[in-house]
């Protein structure tokens, strides 16, 4: 399967929203809201500070996969790290190396940005994703994600 991984642009946002809908349909913690997802993607895609990147996997002119990386400062690492989010490949294109190439491109960006570590949050019920990350060299930690909305 011929595909390329490139930096996403504003014109990709509708296709990226479709991919996020596919991802969020698998994750109990998230609700599909195309307006919110589009707004978040616009912020990432139009970020001129260099603190994030959205990557798109394209096959025959069609976006079939994506992921994003955002910079954070880690006190434990003593410097900047990357947070990988929203790695998703369209269902009919899975198992063809696209996810692996998106991870590689995200890793390359982290190296170019001198980031010290790449981390992600995973859905504990998405067994296929858990296996995918383990097969691609990711390690579990003892950390647990929690969230609270500001009031």
Coordinates of C-alpha atoms in Angstrom, one line a residue:
X1 CA 0.0 0.0 0.0
X2 CA 1.5 3.3 -1.0
X3 CA 1.0 6.1 1.4
X4 CA 2.8 9.2 2.7
X5 CA 3.0 10.8 6.1
X6 CA 3.0 14.6 6.1
X7 CA 2.2 17.5 8.3
X8 CA -1.6 18.2 8.2
X9 CA -3.0 21.5 7.1
X10 CA -6.2 23.4 7.5
X11 CA -7.8 21.7 4.5
X12 CA -7.4 18.3 6.2
X13 CA -9.5 19.2 9.2
X14 CA -12.8 17.7 7.9
X15 CA -11.0 14.4 7.1
X16 CA -9.2 14.4 10.5
X17 CA -12.6 15.0 12.2
X18 CA -13.9 11.8 10.5
X19 CA -10.9 9.9 11.9
X20 CA -11.5 11.3 15.4
X21 CA -15.1 10.2 15.2
X22 CA -13.9 6.7 14.4
X23 CA -11.5 6.8 17.3
X24 CA -13.9 8.4 19.8
X25 CA -16.6 5.8 19.0
X26 CA -14.2 3.2 20.6
X27 CA -13.4 5.3 23.7
X28 CA -15.9 5.6 26.5
X29 CA -14.3 8.8 27.9
X30 CA -15.0 10.8 24.8
X31 CA -18.0 12.1 23.0
X32 CA -18.1 12.8 19.3
X33 CA -18.7 16.5 18.8
X34 CA -17.5 17.6 15.4
X35 CA -17.6 21.3 16.3
X36 CA -15.3 20.8 19.3
X37 CA -13.0 18.4 17.5
X38 CA -12.7 20.8 14.5
X39 CA -11.9 23.7 16.9
X40 CA -9.2 21.7 18.7
X41 CA -7.7 20.6 15.4
X42 CA -7.7 24.2 14.1
X43 CA -5.8 25.2 17.2
X44 CA -3.2 22.5 16.6
X45 CA -2.9 22.8 12.8
X46 CA -2.6 26.6 13.0
X47 CA -0.1 26.6 15.9
X48 CA 2.8 28.8 14.7
X49 CA 4.7 28.5 18.0
X50 CA 6.1 25.1 17.1
X51 CA 4.7 23.5 20.3
X52 CA 2.6 20.9 18.4
X53 CA 2.3 19.0 15.1
X54 CA -0.6 17.1 13.5
X55 CA 0.5 14.4 11.1
X56 CA -1.6 12.9 8.4
X57 CA -1.2 9.7 6.5
X58 CA -2.4 10.0 2.9
X59 CA -3.2 7.3 0.4
X60 CA -4.1 8.2 -3.2
X61 CA -4.9 11.8 -2.1
X62 CA -7.1 10.7 0.8
X63 CA -6.3 11.1 4.5
X64 CA -6.5 7.7 6.1
X65 CA -4.6 8.2 9.4
X66 CA -3.4 10.8 11.8
X67 CA -1.8 11.6 15.1
X68 CA -0.7 14.7 17.0
X69 CA 2.1 15.5 19.3
X70 CA 2.1 18.4 21.8
X71 CA 5.1 19.7 23.9
X72 CA 5.0 19.6 27.7
X73 CA 7.6 20.4 30.3
X74 CA 8.5 17.4 32.5
X75 CA 10.1 18.1 35.9
X76 CA 11.1 14.4 36.1
X77 CA 13.0 14.6 32.8
X78 CA 14.1 18.2 33.4
X79 CA 12.9 19.5 30.1
X80 CA 10.5 19.2 27.2
X81 CA 8.6 16.0 26.4
X82 CA 6.0 15.1 23.8
X83 CA 2.4 14.0 24.4
X84 CA 1.2 11.8 21.6
X85 CA -2.6 12.0 21.0
X86 CA -5.2 10.7 18.6
X87 CA -3.3 8.1 16.7
X88 CA -5.9 6.6 14.5
X89 CA -5.9 4.8 11.1
X90 CA -9.1 4.3 9.2
X91 CA -10.5 0.8 9.9
X92 CA -10.2 -0.4 6.3
X93 CA -6.5 0.6 6.2
X94 CA -5.3 -0.9 9.4
X95 CA -2.6 -3.6 9.5
X96 CA -0.7 -2.1 6.6
X97 CA 2.1 -0.2 8.5
X98 CA 0.4 3.2 8.5
X99 CA 0.2 3.5 12.3
X100 CA 3.8 2.4 12.6
X101 CA 4.8 5.1 10.2
X102 CA 2.8 7.7 12.0
X103 CA 4.6 6.7 15.2
X104 CA 8.0 6.9 13.4
X105 CA 7.2 10.4 12.1
X106 CA 6.1 11.5 15.5
X107 CA 9.3 10.2 17.0
X108 CA 11.3 12.0 14.3
X109 CA 9.6 15.3 15.1
X110 CA 10.4 14.7 18.8
X111 CA 14.1 14.2 17.9
X112 CA 14.1 17.4 15.8
X113 CA 12.5 19.3 18.7
X114 CA 15.0 17.9 21.2
X115 CA 12.2 16.3 23.2
X116 CA 13.4 13.9 26.0
X117 CA 10.5 11.5 26.0
X118 CA 7.3 10.7 24.1
X119 CA 4.3 9.6 26.2
X120 CA 0.7 8.8 25.6
X121 CA -2.6 7.9 27.3
X122 CA -4.3 4.8 26.2
X123 CA -7.8 3.4 26.6
X124 CA -7.6 0.4 28.8
X125 CA -10.5 -1.3 26.9
X126 CA -8.9 -0.9 23.4
X127 CA -7.1 -4.2 23.3
X128 CA -6.0 -3.8 19.7
X129 CA -4.3 -0.4 20.5
X130 CA -2.7 -1.8 23.6
X131 CA -1.1 -4.6 21.6
X132 CA -0.1 -2.2 18.9
X133 CA 1.8 0.0 21.3
X134 CA 3.5 -2.9 23.0
X135 CA 4.6 -4.3 19.6
X136 CA 6.0 -0.9 18.8
X137 CA 8.2 -0.7 21.9
X138 CA 6.0 1.3 24.2
X139 CA 6.3 0.5 28.0
X140 CA 3.5 0.7 30.6
X141 CA 4.0 2.9 33.6
X142 CA 2.5 3.0 37.1
X143 CA 0.8 6.3 36.3
X144 CA -3.0 6.6 36.2
X145 CA -4.8 9.4 34.3
X146 CA -7.3 11.4 36.1
X147 CA -9.3 14.5 35.0
X148 CA -11.4 17.2 36.4
X149 CA -13.0 20.2 34.7
X150 CA -12.3 23.6 36.1
X151 CA -15.3 25.1 38.0

